[in-house]
């Protein structure tokens, strides 16, 4: 039996609403900042990934505007045709230098980079051994590649070793986020590197939430762990988080990057990002590298939040990153606490299925260098005030 498209969609929407999983976009007014106006309401934003507070930094906007005046807006073609501007080339060289790799290749988004890189290098008969909590873009890249996929328990290098040992043919890729986007914890990178070396697997790390935040000059969690391209031959990260711009890149040895450029379909069949955006990203990279003061301030806020939350008996998780989830479990409860916080002027995302597994709904609080101590203290006070409602719902 066929159905009209409209009827089909109404049915799906009804199911989403019935499951209380209907999601709405908020309309944000003005520049991105710790203080935002969301749907007309002024609030303090604790759910952005702008970890260094660069998304609204005037130096980036000015550089983007100047480049726009000179270079226009559109890149008008794929990188492999005429879309690769001197700004992109300079950005790639600066990114490679930052993360200590021979070469970097820029993509329009992190999603495109991850899907493109994994599917370009892996194929049917190969094996991808992946952390259970990897970002959706890595999961989709693995699916698209046609390789067999083996999922190991989150951050469990022993289980990863077992899974890897069972792959006895084809090429093997060990695939993980560095800092996990919804949990804030970090993969056991050194153990995974050891394992990959022993088994001859290609360790691929998505450092989207580590770049800019960890390591000397903010070179990321992989750099902080001292893992060069011999241990982590494929390093991915985005430019839309701590770098304050948009886009992403993969970095590695020259031949590896060249092979990706020749075959990543999400790059080849996609218009290059605007050159002015690359100019803004270059400014973001320079400020992130020189951003020790921002990083120190951010780390102090993370400490302050965790200390305060522990004193309040809130369900904090083992995370030393700007991502500080409070695990609530129940979807309705996570939504209720998020709504109660918004009523008090704090924007905090309730993360629930399908983004996370059922029963692990949570508040995802993110701290940035743009916040100040008073805002963190005020958030803690608001959490203390809304908690009784949360507890009674949980025990109900
Ligand atoms: C945000 C994110 C991406 C996607 O990057 P976009 O540039 O937003 O498409 C990929 N991987 C991880 C781990 C992320 O957190």
Short mmCIF file of C-alpha atoms and ligand atoms in Angstrom, two decimals:
data_model
loop_
_atom_site.label_atom_id
_atom_site.label_comp_id
_atom_site.label_asym_id
_atom_site.label_seq_id
_atom_site.Cartn_x
_atom_site.Cartn_y
_atom_site.Cartn_z
CA UNK A 1 0.00 0.00 0.00
CA UNK A 2 1.37 3.37 -0.94
CA UNK A 3 0.84 6.48 1.10
CA UNK A 4 1.03 10.10 0.10
CA UNK A 5 4.25 11.81 1.09
CA UNK A 6 2.34 14.21 3.34
CA UNK A 7 0.57 11.37 5.15
CA UNK A 8 3.84 9.52 5.55
CA UNK A 9 5.49 12.59 7.07
CA UNK A 10 2.55 13.36 9.38
CA UNK A 11 2.76 9.81 10.69
CA UNK A 12 6.48 10.09 11.34
CA UNK A 13 6.07 13.43 13.08
CA UNK A 14 3.31 12.05 15.25
CA UNK A 15 5.58 9.19 16.30
CA UNK A 16 8.42 11.59 17.16
CA UNK A 17 6.03 13.74 19.21
CA UNK A 18 4.55 10.70 20.96
CA UNK A 19 8.06 9.64 21.96
CA UNK A 20 8.71 13.19 23.25
CA UNK A 21 11.61 13.44 20.83
CA UNK A 22 10.34 16.32 18.77
CA UNK A 23 13.07 18.95 18.48
CA UNK A 24 12.86 22.61 17.69
CA UNK A 25 15.50 25.06 16.59
CA UNK A 26 15.90 28.15 18.72
CA UNK A 27 16.38 31.42 16.90
CA UNK A 28 19.47 33.17 18.23
CA UNK A 29 19.81 36.93 17.87
CA UNK A 30 23.15 38.67 17.62
CA UNK A 31 26.67 37.34 17.70
CA UNK A 32 27.60 34.14 19.44
CA UNK A 33 28.67 34.92 23.01
CA UNK A 34 28.20 33.65 26.57
CA UNK A 35 25.20 35.98 26.74
CA UNK A 36 22.72 35.24 23.95
CA UNK A 37 19.14 36.05 23.08
CA UNK A 38 17.43 32.76 22.24
CA UNK A 39 13.81 32.89 21.05
CA UNK A 40 13.63 36.41 22.40
CA UNK A 41 14.88 35.45 25.85
CA UNK A 42 18.19 36.70 27.20
CA UNK A 43 20.21 33.86 28.72
CA UNK A 44 23.71 32.63 29.49
CA UNK A 45 24.75 30.03 26.95
CA UNK A 46 26.26 26.85 28.40
CA UNK A 47 25.86 24.67 25.34
CA UNK A 48 28.24 25.99 22.73
CA UNK A 49 31.45 24.39 21.48
CA UNK A 50 33.19 27.76 21.20
CA UNK A 51 35.71 26.64 23.82
CA UNK A 52 38.16 29.51 23.43
CA UNK A 53 35.53 32.19 22.92
CA UNK A 54 36.72 32.96 19.38
CA UNK A 55 33.44 32.62 17.43
CA UNK A 56 32.62 36.31 17.90
CA UNK A 57 36.18 37.57 18.28
CA UNK A 58 36.44 40.83 16.29
CA UNK A 59 39.86 39.90 14.85
CA UNK A 60 38.33 36.92 13.03
CA UNK A 61 35.35 38.90 11.77
CA UNK A 62 37.61 41.70 10.52
CA UNK A 63 39.91 39.29 8.74
CA UNK A 64 36.90 37.59 7.15
CA UNK A 65 35.44 40.94 6.07
CA UNK A 66 38.73 42.13 4.55
CA UNK A 67 39.20 38.83 2.72
CA UNK A 68 35.60 39.03 1.53
CA UNK A 69 36.20 42.50 0.08
CA UNK A 70 39.22 41.20 -1.81
CA UNK A 71 38.12 37.70 -2.74
CA UNK A 72 34.35 37.83 -2.87
CA UNK A 73 32.03 35.32 -1.26
CA UNK A 74 31.84 32.18 -3.36
CA UNK A 75 34.63 29.79 -4.19
CA UNK A 76 32.49 28.71 -7.16
CA UNK A 77 33.95 25.23 -7.70
CA UNK A 78 35.38 22.13 -6.11
CA UNK A 79 38.90 22.30 -4.74
CA UNK A 80 40.08 20.13 -7.61
CA UNK A 81 38.69 22.53 -10.20
CA UNK A 82 39.23 26.19 -9.26
CA UNK A 83 37.99 26.37 -5.67
CA UNK A 84 41.37 26.11 -3.95
CA UNK A 85 42.41 29.67 -3.11
CA UNK A 86 45.73 30.96 -1.68
CA UNK A 87 43.85 31.43 1.63
CA UNK A 88 42.98 27.72 1.71
CA UNK A 89 46.55 26.76 0.84
CA UNK A 90 47.95 28.97 3.60
CA UNK A 91 45.41 27.65 6.09
CA UNK A 92 46.39 24.06 5.31
CA UNK A 93 50.09 24.83 5.79
CA UNK A 94 49.39 26.55 9.12
CA UNK A 95 47.19 23.68 10.32
CA UNK A 96 49.86 21.10 9.43
CA UNK A 97 52.45 23.12 11.30
CA UNK A 98 50.16 23.46 14.33
CA UNK A 99 49.48 19.75 14.75
CA UNK A 100 52.95 18.62 13.66
CA UNK A 101 52.04 16.75 10.50
CA UNK A 102 53.49 16.98 6.98
CA UNK A 103 50.29 18.10 5.42
CA UNK A 104 46.66 19.02 6.10
CA UNK A 105 43.60 18.98 3.87
CA UNK A 106 40.59 21.22 4.54
CA UNK A 107 36.98 20.06 4.19
CA UNK A 108 33.78 22.12 4.41
CA UNK A 109 32.64 20.51 7.65
CA UNK A 110 33.76 17.91 10.14
CA UNK A 111 30.94 15.71 9.01
CA UNK A 112 32.19 15.86 5.43
CA UNK A 113 35.79 15.26 6.52
CA UNK A 114 34.98 12.19 8.58
CA UNK A 115 32.66 10.62 6.07
CA UNK A 116 35.09 11.43 3.25
CA UNK A 117 38.29 10.23 4.90
CA UNK A 118 36.98 6.93 6.27
CA UNK A 119 35.14 6.01 3.08
CA UNK A 120 38.10 7.05 0.89
CA UNK A 121 40.56 4.76 2.66
CA UNK A 122 38.47 1.74 3.66
CA UNK A 123 36.47 -0.63 1.49
CA UNK A 124 34.68 -3.98 1.45
CA UNK A 125 36.87 -6.71 3.00
CA UNK A 126 38.57 -4.21 5.33
CA UNK A 127 37.82 -3.88 9.03
CA UNK A 128 36.98 -0.84 11.12
CA UNK A 129 37.25 -1.25 14.88
CA UNK A 130 35.39 1.64 16.50
CA UNK A 131 34.55 3.00 19.95
CA UNK A 132 30.87 2.59 20.88
CA UNK A 133 30.48 6.34 21.47
CA UNK A 134 32.14 7.65 18.33
CA UNK A 135 30.66 10.71 16.65
CA UNK A 136 27.88 10.05 14.13
CA UNK A 137 30.05 11.26 11.25
CA UNK A 138 32.63 8.53 11.92
CA UNK A 139 29.85 5.95 12.13
CA UNK A 140 28.41 7.13 8.82
CA UNK A 141 31.85 7.13 7.19
CA UNK A 142 32.35 3.53 8.30
CA UNK A 143 28.93 2.54 6.92
CA UNK A 144 29.56 4.24 3.62
CA UNK A 145 32.96 2.59 3.21
CA UNK A 146 31.53 -0.91 3.03
CA UNK A 147 34.16 -2.23 5.46
CA UNK A 148 33.11 -4.60 8.25
CA UNK A 149 32.51 -2.72 11.46
CA UNK A 150 33.37 -3.95 14.96
CA UNK A 151 32.31 -1.84 17.91
CA UNK A 152 34.23 -2.05 21.19
CA UNK A 153 33.04 -0.99 24.62
CA UNK A 154 33.51 2.71 25.21
CA UNK A 155 37.13 3.68 25.94
CA UNK A 156 38.02 0.01 26.54
CA UNK A 157 41.40 -0.74 24.93
CA UNK A 158 41.23 -4.39 26.06
CA UNK A 159 37.95 -4.94 24.25
CA UNK A 160 39.40 -3.06 21.27
CA UNK A 161 42.34 -5.49 21.28
CA UNK A 162 39.98 -8.47 21.26
CA UNK A 163 37.95 -7.03 18.40
CA UNK A 164 41.09 -6.20 16.43
CA UNK A 165 42.58 -9.65 16.98
CA UNK A 166 39.51 -11.19 15.34
CA UNK A 167 40.07 -9.25 12.09
CA UNK A 168 42.42 -11.47 10.12
CA UNK A 169 42.15 -10.13 6.59
CA UNK A 170 42.15 -6.82 4.77
CA UNK A 171 43.28 -3.46 6.13
CA UNK A 172 42.36 -2.48 9.66
CA UNK A 173 41.45 0.95 10.99
CA UNK A 174 41.13 1.72 14.69
CA UNK A 175 38.74 4.65 14.90
CA UNK A 176 37.98 6.92 17.84
CA UNK A 177 37.08 10.39 19.04
CA UNK A 178 39.75 11.86 21.35
CA UNK A 179 37.41 13.75 23.68
CA UNK A 180 33.90 12.29 23.41
CA UNK A 181 31.38 14.90 22.41
CA UNK A 182 28.52 13.94 24.73
CA UNK A 183 30.57 12.59 27.67
CA UNK A 184 33.64 14.81 27.78
CA UNK A 185 35.94 11.93 28.68
CA UNK A 186 39.01 10.96 26.67
CA UNK A 187 39.92 7.83 24.74
CA UNK A 188 42.89 5.80 26.04
CA UNK A 189 44.99 7.16 23.19
CA UNK A 190 48.38 5.73 24.20
CA UNK A 191 46.96 2.23 24.78
CA UNK A 192 45.16 2.39 21.44
CA UNK A 193 48.35 3.56 19.72
CA UNK A 194 50.24 0.64 21.25
CA UNK A 195 47.58 -1.76 20.11
CA UNK A 196 47.46 -0.31 16.60
CA UNK A 197 51.24 -0.62 16.33
CA UNK A 198 51.24 -4.26 17.45
CA UNK A 199 48.36 -5.21 15.15
CA UNK A 200 49.31 -3.05 12.18
CA UNK A 201 46.07 -1.07 12.33
CA UNK A 202 45.70 2.55 11.20
CA UNK A 203 44.80 4.64 14.24
CA UNK A 204 42.45 7.44 13.22
CA UNK A 205 41.57 10.04 15.85
CA UNK A 206 38.94 12.77 15.67
CA UNK A 207 40.32 15.55 17.89
CA UNK A 208 37.35 17.90 17.34
CA UNK A 209 37.00 18.65 21.05
CA UNK A 210 40.68 18.45 21.92
CA UNK A 211 42.14 20.88 19.39
CA UNK A 212 42.68 24.34 20.85
CA UNK A 213 41.94 23.12 24.37
CA UNK A 214 44.70 20.64 25.24
CA UNK A 215 48.41 20.32 24.53
CA UNK A 216 51.18 22.87 24.04
CA UNK A 217 49.84 25.77 21.94
CA UNK A 218 46.49 23.99 22.01
CA UNK A 219 47.69 21.47 19.43
CA UNK A 220 45.18 18.97 20.80
CA UNK A 221 44.77 15.84 22.83
CA UNK A 222 46.79 13.72 20.37
CA UNK A 223 49.71 16.17 20.56
CA UNK A 224 49.39 16.29 24.34
CA UNK A 225 49.77 12.50 24.41
CA UNK A 226 52.96 12.83 22.34
CA UNK A 227 51.56 10.81 19.44
CA UNK A 228 53.07 11.75 16.07
CA UNK A 229 52.02 10.55 12.63
CA UNK A 230 53.91 7.26 13.14
CA UNK A 231 51.38 6.41 15.92
CA UNK A 232 48.33 8.37 14.74
CA UNK A 233 48.64 8.46 10.94
CA UNK A 234 45.21 10.07 10.51
CA UNK A 235 44.32 13.08 12.65
CA UNK A 236 41.01 14.84 12.15
CA UNK A 237 39.70 18.02 13.77
CA UNK A 238 37.21 20.77 13.10
CA UNK A 239 37.51 24.52 12.71
CA UNK A 240 34.01 25.26 13.98
CA UNK A 241 34.68 24.63 17.65
CA UNK A 242 37.66 26.14 19.43
CA UNK A 243 38.99 27.78 16.24
CA UNK A 244 35.83 29.88 16.04
CA UNK A 245 35.26 29.53 12.28
CA UNK A 246 33.82 26.59 10.32
CA UNK A 247 35.16 23.62 8.40
CA UNK A 248 37.52 20.81 9.31
CA UNK A 249 40.73 19.12 8.28
CA UNK A 250 42.60 15.85 8.15
CA UNK A 251 46.34 15.87 8.78
CA UNK A 252 49.01 13.26 8.14
CA UNK A 253 51.93 12.28 5.94
CA UNK A 254 52.08 13.74 2.46
CA UNK A 255 51.16 10.58 0.55
CA UNK A 256 48.29 9.77 2.87
CA UNK A 257 46.79 13.23 2.45
CA UNK A 258 47.33 13.14 -1.32
CA UNK A 259 45.49 9.81 -1.55
CA UNK A 260 42.56 11.30 0.37
CA UNK A 261 42.52 14.38 -1.89
CA UNK A 262 42.38 12.11 -4.94
CA UNK A 263 39.46 10.04 -3.68
CA UNK A 264 37.35 11.61 -0.91
CA UNK A 265 33.98 12.11 -2.56
CA UNK A 266 32.72 14.59 0.03
CA UNK A 267 35.58 16.86 -1.03
CA UNK A 268 35.73 16.17 -4.77
CA UNK A 269 32.00 16.59 -5.37
CA UNK A 270 31.52 19.61 -3.16
CA UNK A 271 32.18 23.31 -3.65
CA UNK A 272 35.20 24.54 -1.70
CA UNK A 273 34.43 26.65 1.37
CA UNK A 274 34.55 30.45 0.84
CA UNK A 275 38.14 31.78 0.84
CA UNK A 276 37.10 34.46 3.34
CA UNK A 277 36.14 31.70 5.74
CA UNK A 278 39.63 30.23 5.37
CA UNK A 279 41.02 33.67 6.19
CA UNK A 280 38.91 33.80 9.36
CA UNK A 281 40.08 30.30 10.28
CA UNK A 282 43.71 31.37 9.83
CA UNK A 283 43.14 34.14 12.37
CA UNK A 284 41.41 31.63 14.65
CA UNK A 285 44.35 29.24 14.40
CA UNK A 286 46.81 32.02 15.23
CA UNK A 287 44.77 33.14 18.26
CA UNK A 288 44.21 29.56 19.41
CA UNK A 289 47.93 28.79 19.22
CA UNK A 290 48.72 31.92 21.20
CA UNK A 291 45.77 31.28 23.51
CA UNK A 292 47.47 30.12 26.72
CA UNK A 293 45.65 32.78 28.77
CA UNK A 294 42.30 31.64 27.36
CA UNK A 295 43.18 28.00 28.08
CA UNK A 296 44.24 28.79 31.65
CA UNK A 297 40.99 30.66 32.27
CA UNK A 298 38.96 27.80 30.74
CA UNK A 299 40.73 25.18 32.90
CA UNK A 300 40.10 27.27 36.01
CA UNK A 301 36.38 27.45 35.14
CA UNK A 302 36.24 23.67 34.57
CA UNK A 303 37.83 23.14 38.02
CA UNK A 304 35.45 25.61 39.60
CA UNK A 305 32.39 24.02 38.04
CA UNK A 306 33.40 20.49 39.00
CA UNK A 307 34.26 21.44 42.57
CA UNK A 308 30.93 23.24 42.96
CA UNK A 309 28.92 20.46 41.33
CA UNK A 310 30.57 17.79 43.50
CA UNK A 311 29.81 19.83 46.63
CA UNK A 312 26.18 19.94 45.54
CA UNK A 313 26.17 16.19 45.01
CA UNK A 314 25.34 16.56 41.32
CA UNK A 315 25.94 13.54 39.06
CA UNK A 316 29.18 14.74 37.42
CA UNK A 317 31.12 12.46 35.12
CA UNK A 318 34.86 11.81 34.91
CA UNK A 319 35.68 14.60 32.46
CA UNK A 320 38.54 17.09 32.55
CA UNK A 321 37.35 18.74 29.35
CA UNK A 322 35.03 21.71 28.75
CA UNK A 323 32.23 19.16 28.21
CA UNK A 324 30.67 18.50 31.63
CA UNK A 325 27.62 16.25 31.41
CA UNK A 326 25.27 15.78 34.34
CA UNK A 327 23.84 12.30 33.95
CA UNK A 328 20.10 12.27 34.69
CA UNK A 329 19.03 9.06 32.95
CA UNK A 330 15.42 9.76 32.19
CA UNK A 331 14.56 11.77 29.07
CA UNK A 332 11.63 13.64 30.60
CA UNK A 333 13.72 14.56 33.61
CA UNK A 334 16.56 15.89 31.47
CA UNK A 335 14.06 18.02 29.56
CA UNK A 336 12.41 19.25 32.75
CA UNK A 337 15.72 20.34 34.28
CA UNK A 338 16.78 22.01 31.05
CA UNK A 339 13.46 23.91 30.93
CA UNK A 340 13.78 24.92 34.58
CA UNK A 341 17.30 26.23 33.93
CA UNK A 342 16.09 28.20 30.92
CA UNK A 343 13.40 29.79 33.07
CA UNK A 344 16.27 30.99 35.28
CA UNK A 345 18.22 32.34 32.31
CA UNK A 346 20.60 29.47 31.54
CA UNK A 347 20.69 27.72 28.20
CA UNK A 348 21.81 24.12 28.74
CA UNK A 349 21.07 21.36 26.27
CA UNK A 350 19.17 18.23 27.28
CA UNK A 351 20.82 15.43 25.32
CA UNK A 352 18.62 12.40 24.82
CA UNK A 353 18.04 9.52 22.43
CA UNK A 354 18.78 9.07 19.61
CA UNK A 355 21.90 11.20 20.25
CA UNK A 356 22.70 9.08 23.32
CA UNK A 357 21.56 5.61 24.41
CA UNK A 358 18.16 5.28 26.12
CA UNK A 359 18.47 5.71 29.87
CA UNK A 360 21.52 7.97 29.58
CA UNK A 361 19.81 11.29 28.97
CA UNK A 362 21.81 14.12 30.37
CA UNK A 363 22.44 17.81 30.58
CA UNK A 364 25.44 18.69 28.46
CA UNK A 365 27.07 21.70 30.04
CA UNK A 366 29.95 23.21 28.11
CA UNK A 367 32.27 25.83 29.47
CA UNK A 368 34.18 28.32 27.37
CA UNK A 369 36.92 30.86 27.91
CA UNK A 370 34.25 33.50 27.27
CA UNK A 371 32.48 32.67 30.54
CA UNK A 372 33.44 34.27 33.83
CA UNK A 373 33.47 32.93 37.38
CA UNK A 374 30.24 34.72 38.28
CA UNK A 375 28.38 32.99 35.42
CA UNK A 376 29.63 29.58 36.51
CA UNK A 377 28.66 30.29 40.13
CA UNK A 378 25.22 31.45 39.01
CA UNK A 379 24.75 28.26 36.99
CA UNK A 380 25.68 26.18 40.04
CA UNK A 381 23.18 28.11 42.15
CA UNK A 382 20.48 27.52 39.55
CA UNK A 383 21.33 23.80 39.43
CA UNK A 384 21.06 23.65 43.21
CA UNK A 385 17.64 25.32 43.01
CA UNK A 386 16.17 23.06 40.32
CA UNK A 387 17.64 19.84 41.65
CA UNK A 388 14.83 18.99 44.12
CA UNK A 389 12.38 18.82 41.24
CA UNK A 390 14.79 16.57 39.40
CA UNK A 391 15.25 14.24 42.38
CA UNK A 392 11.53 13.85 42.99
CA UNK A 393 10.94 13.03 39.34
CA UNK A 394 13.72 10.49 39.39
CA UNK A 395 12.37 8.62 42.43
CA UNK A 396 8.78 8.85 41.17
C1 LIG B 1 31.27 18.52 15.78
C2 LIG B 1 31.93 17.24 15.48
C3 LIG B 1 32.10 16.82 14.17
C4 LIG B 1 31.43 17.51 13.02
O1 LIG B 1 32.04 18.71 12.71
P1 LIG B 1 31.21 19.81 11.92
O2 LIG B 1 32.24 20.73 11.41
O3 LIG B 1 30.31 20.43 12.94
O4 LIG B 1 30.45 19.11 10.83
C5 LIG B 1 32.85 15.68 13.95
N1 LIG B 1 33.38 14.98 14.97
C6 LIG B 1 33.20 15.35 16.25
C7 LIG B 1 33.80 14.52 17.34
C8 LIG B 1 32.47 16.48 16.54
O5 LIG B 1 32.25 16.82 17.80
#
